[in-house]
PDB file of C-alpha atoms in Angstrom:
ATOM      1  CA  MET A   8       0.000   0.000   0.000  1.00 62.00           C
ATOM      2  CA  LYS A   9       1.401   3.371  -1.021  1.00 85.00           C
ATOM      3  CA  VAL A  10       0.770   6.308   1.309  1.00 91.00           C
ATOM      4  CA  ASN A  11       0.515   9.919   0.189  1.00 92.00           C
ATOM      5  CA  SER A  12       0.867  13.236   1.993  1.00 92.00           C
ATOM      6  CA  GLY A  13      -2.314  13.916   3.944  1.00 92.00           C
ATOM      7  CA  ASP A  14      -3.307  10.257   4.407  1.00 94.00           C
ATOM      8  CA  PHE A  15      -4.470   9.359   7.917  1.00 93.00           C
ATOM      9  CA  VAL A  16      -2.445   6.574   9.589  1.00 93.00           C
ATOM     10  CA  MET A  17      -2.437   4.763  12.920  1.00 91.00           C
ATOM     11  CA  PRO A  18       0.569   3.689  15.053  1.00 88.00           C
ATOM     12  CA  GLY A  19       2.406   0.773  13.433  1.00 90.00           C
ATOM     13  CA  ASP A  20       1.056   1.434   9.921  1.00 93.00           C
ATOM     14  CA  PHE A  21       3.559   0.941   7.078  1.00 95.00           C
ATOM     15  CA  LEU A  22       4.699   4.228   5.502  1.00 95.00           C
ATOM     16  CA  SER A  23       7.608   3.274   3.218  1.00 94.00           C
ATOM     17  CA  VAL A  24      10.767   1.241   2.968  1.00 93.00           C
ATOM     18  CA  SER A  25      13.782   2.805   4.683  1.00 89.00           C
ATOM     19  CA  GLU A  26      15.664   3.043   1.356  1.00 92.00           C
ATOM     20  CA  GLN A  27      12.991   5.413   0.035  1.00 94.00           C
ATOM     21  CA  PHE A  28      12.469   7.760   3.017  1.00 94.00           C
ATOM     22  CA  LEU A  29      14.062   8.412   6.408  1.00 92.00           C
ATOM     23  CA  PRO A  30      11.714   8.480   9.427  1.00 91.00           C
ATOM     24  CA  GLY A  31      10.886  12.006  10.609  1.00 90.00           C
ATOM     25  CA  ASP A  32       8.784  13.197  13.558  1.00 86.00           C
ATOM     26  CA  GLY A  33       6.111  10.682  14.517  1.00 84.00           C
ATOM     27  CA  ALA A  34       7.731   7.850  12.525  1.00 87.00           C
ATOM     28  CA  TYR A  35      10.300   5.149  13.251  1.00 87.00           C
ATOM     29  CA  GLU A  36      12.313   2.511  11.406  1.00 86.00           C
ATOM     30  CA  ASP A  37      11.524  -1.145  12.031  1.00 86.00           C
ATOM     31  CA  ASP A  38      13.564  -3.819  10.216  1.00 88.00           C
ATOM     32  CA  GLY A  39      13.815  -1.918   6.925  1.00 90.00           C
ATOM     33  CA  SER A  40      10.329  -0.390   7.072  1.00 91.00           C
ATOM     34  CA  VAL A  41       9.340   3.106   8.145  1.00 93.00           C
ATOM     35  CA  ARG A  42       6.204   2.970  10.311  1.00 91.00           C
ATOM     36  CA  SER A  43       3.921   5.454  12.018  1.00 90.00           C
ATOM     37  CA  GLY A  44       4.559   6.039  15.713  1.00 83.00           C
ATOM     38  CA  VAL A  45       1.475   8.181  16.345  1.00 82.00           C
ATOM     39  CA  PRO A  46      -2.019   8.563  14.865  1.00 88.00           C
ATOM     40  CA  GLY A  47      -2.093  11.446  12.407  1.00 90.00           C
ATOM     41  CA  ASN A  48      -1.580  12.653   8.852  1.00 93.00           C
ATOM     42  CA  VAL A  49       1.381  11.733   6.650  1.00 95.00           C
ATOM     43  CA  LYS A  50       3.748  14.489   5.548  1.00 95.00           C
ATOM     44  CA  ILE A  51       6.315  13.660   2.862  1.00 95.00           C
ATOM     45  CA  ASN A  52       9.352  15.890   2.277  1.00 94.00           C
ATOM     46  CA  VAL A  53      10.718  14.733  -1.090  1.00 93.00           C
ATOM     47  CA  ASP A  54      13.690  17.168  -1.013  1.00 94.00           C
ATOM     48  CA  GLN A  55      15.003  15.795   2.308  1.00 93.00           C
ATOM     49  CA  LYS A  56      13.738  12.250   1.619  1.00 94.00           C
ATOM     50  CA  GLU A  57      11.868  12.234   4.936  1.00 95.00           C
ATOM     51  CA  ILE A  58       8.420  10.947   5.884  1.00 95.00           C
ATOM     52  CA  SER A  59       6.686  12.218   9.046  1.00 93.00           C
ATOM     53  CA  VAL A  60       3.352  11.811  10.792  1.00 91.00           C
ATOM     54  CA  ILE A  61       1.751  14.991  12.130  1.00 89.00           C
ATOM     55  CA  SER A  62      -0.450  14.179  15.105  1.00 84.00           C
ATOM     56  CA  LYS A  63      -3.564  16.248  15.733  1.00 77.00           C
ATOM     57  CA  SER A  64      -2.957  15.949  19.477  1.00 72.00           C
ATOM     58  CA  GLY A  65       0.675  17.016  19.096  1.00 67.00           C
ATOM     59  CA  GLY A  66       1.962  13.552  20.012  1.00 64.00           C
ATOM     60  CA  PRO A  67       3.879  12.720  23.160  1.00 69.00           C
ATOM     61  CA  ASN A  68       5.770  15.583  24.780  1.00 77.00           C
ATOM     62  CA  LEU A  69       9.318  14.282  24.312  1.00 79.00           C
ATOM     63  CA  LEU A  70      12.515  16.271  24.666  1.00 87.00           C
ATOM     64  CA  LYS A  71      15.068  16.704  21.894  1.00 89.00           C
ATOM     65  CA  VAL A  72      18.558  18.205  21.730  1.00 93.00           C
ATOM     66  CA  GLY A  73      18.352  22.003  21.941  1.00 95.00           C
ATOM     67  CA  ASP A  74      15.159  22.109  24.037  1.00 95.00           C
ATOM     68  CA  ILE A  75      15.159  24.279  27.164  1.00 97.00           C
ATOM     69  CA  ILE A  76      13.931  22.614  30.355  1.00 96.00           C
ATOM     70  CA  TYR A  77      13.059  23.644  33.895  1.00 96.00           C
ATOM     71  CA  GLY A  78      14.327  21.402  36.658  1.00 96.00           C
ATOM     72  CA  GLU A  79      15.309  21.146  40.302  1.00 97.00           C
ATOM     73  CA  VAL A  80      18.798  20.407  41.615  1.00 97.00           C
ATOM     74  CA  LYS A  81      18.499  17.190  43.651  1.00 97.00           C
ATOM     75  CA  ASP A  82      22.176  16.605  44.449  1.00 97.00           C
ATOM     76  CA  VAL A  83      25.590  18.133  43.843  1.00 96.00           C
ATOM     77  CA  ARG A  84      28.352  15.529  43.804  1.00 93.00           C
ATOM     78  CA  GLY A  85      31.923  16.346  42.884  1.00 89.00           C
ATOM     79  CA  GLN A  86      31.769  17.424  39.266  1.00 94.00           C
ATOM     80  CA  ARG A  87      28.097  16.626  38.531  1.00 96.00           C
ATOM     81  CA  ALA A  88      24.811  18.170  39.590  1.00 97.00           C
ATOM     82  CA  LEU A  89      21.826  15.813  39.387  1.00 97.00           C
ATOM     83  CA  ILE A  90      18.641  17.451  38.115  1.00 97.00           C
ATOM     84  CA  THR A  91      15.014  16.295  38.159  1.00 95.00           C
ATOM     85  CA  VAL A  92      13.355  17.634  35.004  1.00 95.00           C
ATOM     86  CA  HIS A  93       9.927  19.169  35.646  1.00 93.00           C
ATOM     87  CA  SER A  94       8.900  20.711  32.322  1.00 93.00           C
ATOM     88  CA  LYS A  95       9.862  21.849  28.851  1.00 93.00           C
ATOM     89  CA  LYS A  96       9.917  25.590  28.231  1.00 94.00           C
ATOM     90  CA  GLY A  97       7.091  26.811  26.033  1.00 90.00           C
ATOM     91  CA  THR A  98       4.604  24.037  26.803  1.00 87.00           C
ATOM     92  CA  ASP A  99       2.143  23.356  29.596  1.00 82.00           C
ATOM     93  CA  ARG A 100       1.876  19.662  28.716  1.00 81.00           C
ATOM     94  CA  GLN A 101       3.392  17.057  31.018  1.00 84.00           C
ATOM     95  CA  LEU A 102       6.494  15.296  29.719  1.00 83.00           C
ATOM     96  CA  ALA A 103       5.936  11.785  28.347  1.00 76.00           C
ATOM     97  CA  LEU A 104       8.898  10.343  30.285  1.00 78.00           C
ATOM     98  CA  PRO A 105      10.261  11.019  33.791  1.00 84.00           C
ATOM     99  CA  TYR A 106      13.673  12.340  32.689  1.00 86.00           C
ATOM    100  CA  MET A 107      16.704  12.299  34.977  1.00 87.00           C
ATOM    101  CA  SER A 108      19.581  14.537  34.033  1.00 96.00           C
ATOM    102  CA  ALA A 109      22.983  15.814  35.006  1.00 97.00           C
ATOM    103  CA  ILE A 110      25.151  18.862  34.410  1.00 97.00           C
ATOM    104  CA  HIS A 111      28.911  18.349  34.372  1.00 97.00           C
ATOM    105  CA  ILE A 112      31.029  21.159  35.838  1.00 96.00           C
ATOM    106  CA  SER A 113      32.490  21.851  32.347  1.00 96.00           C
ATOM    107  CA  GLN A 114      28.950  22.547  31.004  1.00 96.00           C
ATOM    108  CA  VAL A 115      27.960  25.166  33.606  1.00 96.00           C
ATOM    109  CA  THR A 116      29.681  28.300  32.320  1.00 94.00           C
ATOM    110  CA  PRO A 117      32.257  29.154  29.638  1.00 93.00           C
ATOM    111  CA  ALA A 118      34.602  30.368  32.408  1.00 92.00           C
ATOM    112  CA  TYR A 119      36.393  28.082  34.871  1.00 93.00           C
ATOM    113  CA  ILE A 120      34.762  27.398  38.247  1.00 93.00           C
ATOM    114  CA  ASP A 121      36.492  25.707  41.194  1.00 93.00           C
ATOM    115  CA  ARG A 122      33.484  24.030  42.792  1.00 94.00           C
ATOM    116  CA  LEU A 123      30.094  23.096  41.431  1.00 96.00           C
ATOM    117  CA  THR A 124      28.528  24.459  44.629  1.00 94.00           C
ATOM    118  CA  ASP A 125      29.583  27.918  43.375  1.00 94.00           C
ATOM    119  CA  ALA A 126      26.960  27.446  40.628  1.00 96.00           C
ATOM    120  CA  PHE A 127      24.189  25.268  42.092  1.00 97.00           C
ATOM    121  CA  ARG A 128      22.826  24.176  45.467  1.00 96.00           C
ATOM    122  CA  ILE A 129      20.304  21.479  46.330  1.00 96.00           C
ATOM    123  CA  GLY A 130      16.759  22.801  45.806  1.00 96.00           C
ATOM    124  CA  ASP A 131      17.665  25.443  43.203  1.00 97.00           C
ATOM    125  CA  LEU A 132      15.269  25.736  40.279  1.00 97.00           C
ATOM    126  CA  ILE A 133      17.152  25.983  37.001  1.00 97.00           C
ATOM    127  CA  GLU A 134      16.672  26.592  33.302  1.00 97.00           C
ATOM    128  CA  ALA A 135      19.003  24.492  31.110  1.00 98.00           C
ATOM    129  CA  LYS A 136      19.531  23.362  27.515  1.00 97.00           C
ATOM    130  CA  VAL A 137      19.426  19.666  26.518  1.00 96.00           C
ATOM    131  CA  VAL A 138      22.742  18.747  24.830  1.00 97.00           C
ATOM    132  CA  LYS A 139      22.574  14.932  24.798  1.00 94.00           C
ATOM    133  CA  ILE A 140      19.811  12.330  25.178  1.00 90.00           C
ATOM    134  CA  MET A 141      20.384   8.673  26.091  1.00 87.00           C
ATOM    135  CA  GLY A 142      16.952   7.085  26.574  1.00 76.00           C
ATOM    136  CA  ASP A 143      15.423   8.880  29.562  1.00 79.00           C
ATOM    137  CA  ASN A 144      18.769  10.345  30.719  1.00 89.00           C
ATOM    138  CA  LEU A 145      19.856  13.814  29.660  1.00 94.00           C
ATOM    139  CA  ASP A 146      23.039  15.841  29.677  1.00 97.00           C
ATOM    140  CA  LEU A 147      22.336  19.536  30.236  1.00 97.00           C
ATOM    141  CA  ASN A 148      24.211  22.793  29.656  1.00 97.00           C
ATOM    142  CA  THR A 149      23.778  26.202  31.323  1.00 97.00           C
ATOM    143  CA  GLU A 150      26.456  28.218  29.477  1.00 96.00           C
ATOM    144  CA  ASP A 151      23.923  30.540  27.776  1.00 96.00           C
ATOM    145  CA  ALA A 152      22.963  33.768  29.579  1.00 94.00           C
ATOM    146  CA  ASN A 153      19.293  32.722  29.771  1.00 95.00           C
ATOM    147  CA  CYS A 154      20.240  29.429  31.454  1.00 97.00           C
ATOM    148  CA  GLY A 155      21.162  28.851  35.089  1.00 97.00           C
ATOM    149  CA  VAL A 156      19.417  29.336  38.429  1.00 97.00           C
ATOM    150  CA  VAL A 157      15.983  30.977  38.102  1.00 97.00           C
ATOM    151  CA  LYS A 158      14.942  30.667  41.772  1.00 97.00           C
ATOM    152  CA  ALA A 159      16.972  29.850  44.875  1.00 97.00           C
ATOM    153  CA  MET A 160      16.556  29.734  48.633  1.00 96.00           C
ATOM    154  CA  CYS A 161      19.115  30.726  51.258  1.00 95.00           C
ATOM    155  CA  THR A 162      20.988  27.675  52.583  1.00 94.00           C
ATOM    156  CA  LYS A 163      20.890  29.163  56.097  1.00 95.00           C
ATOM    157  CA  CYS A 164      17.299  30.394  56.615  1.00 95.00           C
ATOM    158  CA  ARG A 165      15.516  29.056  53.452  1.00 94.00           C
ATOM    159  CA  ALA A 166      14.140  32.475  52.446  1.00 95.00           C
ATOM    160  CA  TYR A 167      14.000  33.269  48.718  1.00 96.00           C
ATOM    161  CA  MET A 168      17.134  35.034  47.554  1.00 97.00           C
ATOM    162  CA  LYS A 169      17.519  38.175  45.424  1.00 97.00           C
ATOM    163  CA  VAL A 170      20.168  39.067  42.836  1.00 96.00           C
ATOM    164  CA  ALA A 171      23.153  40.966  44.293  1.00 95.00           C
ATOM    165  CA  ASN A 172      25.283  40.983  41.107  1.00 93.00           C
ATOM    166  CA  THR A 173      25.921  38.731  38.080  1.00 90.00           C
ATOM    167  CA  GLU A 174      27.470  35.963  40.216  1.00 93.00           C
ATOM    168  CA  GLU A 175      25.900  36.366  43.674  1.00 95.00           C
ATOM    169  CA  LEU A 176      22.534  36.187  45.355  1.00 97.00           C
ATOM    170  CA  TYR A 177      21.728  37.688  48.749  1.00 96.00           C
ATOM    171  CA  CYS A 178      19.166  36.799  51.377  1.00 96.00           C
ATOM    172  CA  PRO A 179      16.959  39.748  52.439  1.00 96.00           C
ATOM    173  CA  VAL A 180      16.243  38.004  55.782  1.00 96.00           C
ATOM    174  CA  CYS A 181      19.713  37.059  57.088  1.00 96.00           C
ATOM    175  CA  ASP A 182      21.940  39.114  54.689  1.00 95.00           C
ATOM    176  CA  ARG A 183      23.859  36.004  53.598  1.00 96.00           C
ATOM    177  CA  LYS A 184      25.500  36.092  50.129  1.00 96.00           C
ATOM    178  CA  GLU A 185      25.937  32.957  48.018  1.00 96.00           C
ATOM    179  CA  LYS A 186      27.488  32.325  44.597  1.00 96.00           C
ATOM    180  CA  ARG A 187      25.331  30.874  41.801  1.00 96.00           C
ATOM    181  CA  LYS A 188      25.297  30.578  37.994  1.00 96.00           C
ATOM    182  CA  ILE A 189      22.387  33.048  37.700  1.00 96.00           C
ATOM    183  CA  SER A 190      20.081  33.055  34.678  1.00 96.00           C
ATOM    184  CA  GLU A 191      19.125  36.405  33.170  1.00 95.00           C
ATOM    185  CA  ASN A 192      15.566  35.155  33.769  1.00 94.00           C
ATOM    186  CA  TYR A 193      16.052  34.939  37.555  1.00 95.00           C
ATOM    187  CA  ASP A 194      12.736  35.615  39.307  1.00 89.00           C
ATOM    188  CA  ASP A 195      13.365  38.279  41.961  1.00 83.00           C
TER     189      ASP A 195
END
């Protein structure tokens, strides 16, 4: 059966052989065949030799490299901060998978930092870019100015902190100052 652009297909339906088209969004390769991964309408890009399925519901909310996420720092160990991903920027839909992620100290800022605790602390809410995906595990990067800590609490009294300068936050309750990799989107 030959499919055309605009045809409605269901998950698992045959779209083409993999020699004819590469699988795009909403499609996958299975033993030499390209099949639909979601219910929707076929879209064929002859120039790029790609076949996709456009879902009316938007399909599952999966992350891809380059997406910006919001997450919470769960642990800071040596040269890695472990992050629980809460949402993808620009969408209110829940993520399809419970992603776990990490930021290596070399991916925090273009400049050198001695300790990862100078950038993140447990409980900080961050904005970060996805740079690598391995199943449901992500590697993140916060080198961009819009990435980094967007909300933090004082480690002494747990009050919300305010921006003191480009590298420090201060607590309005106990006057404590702490270093962070602060996003330009920090919520004062």
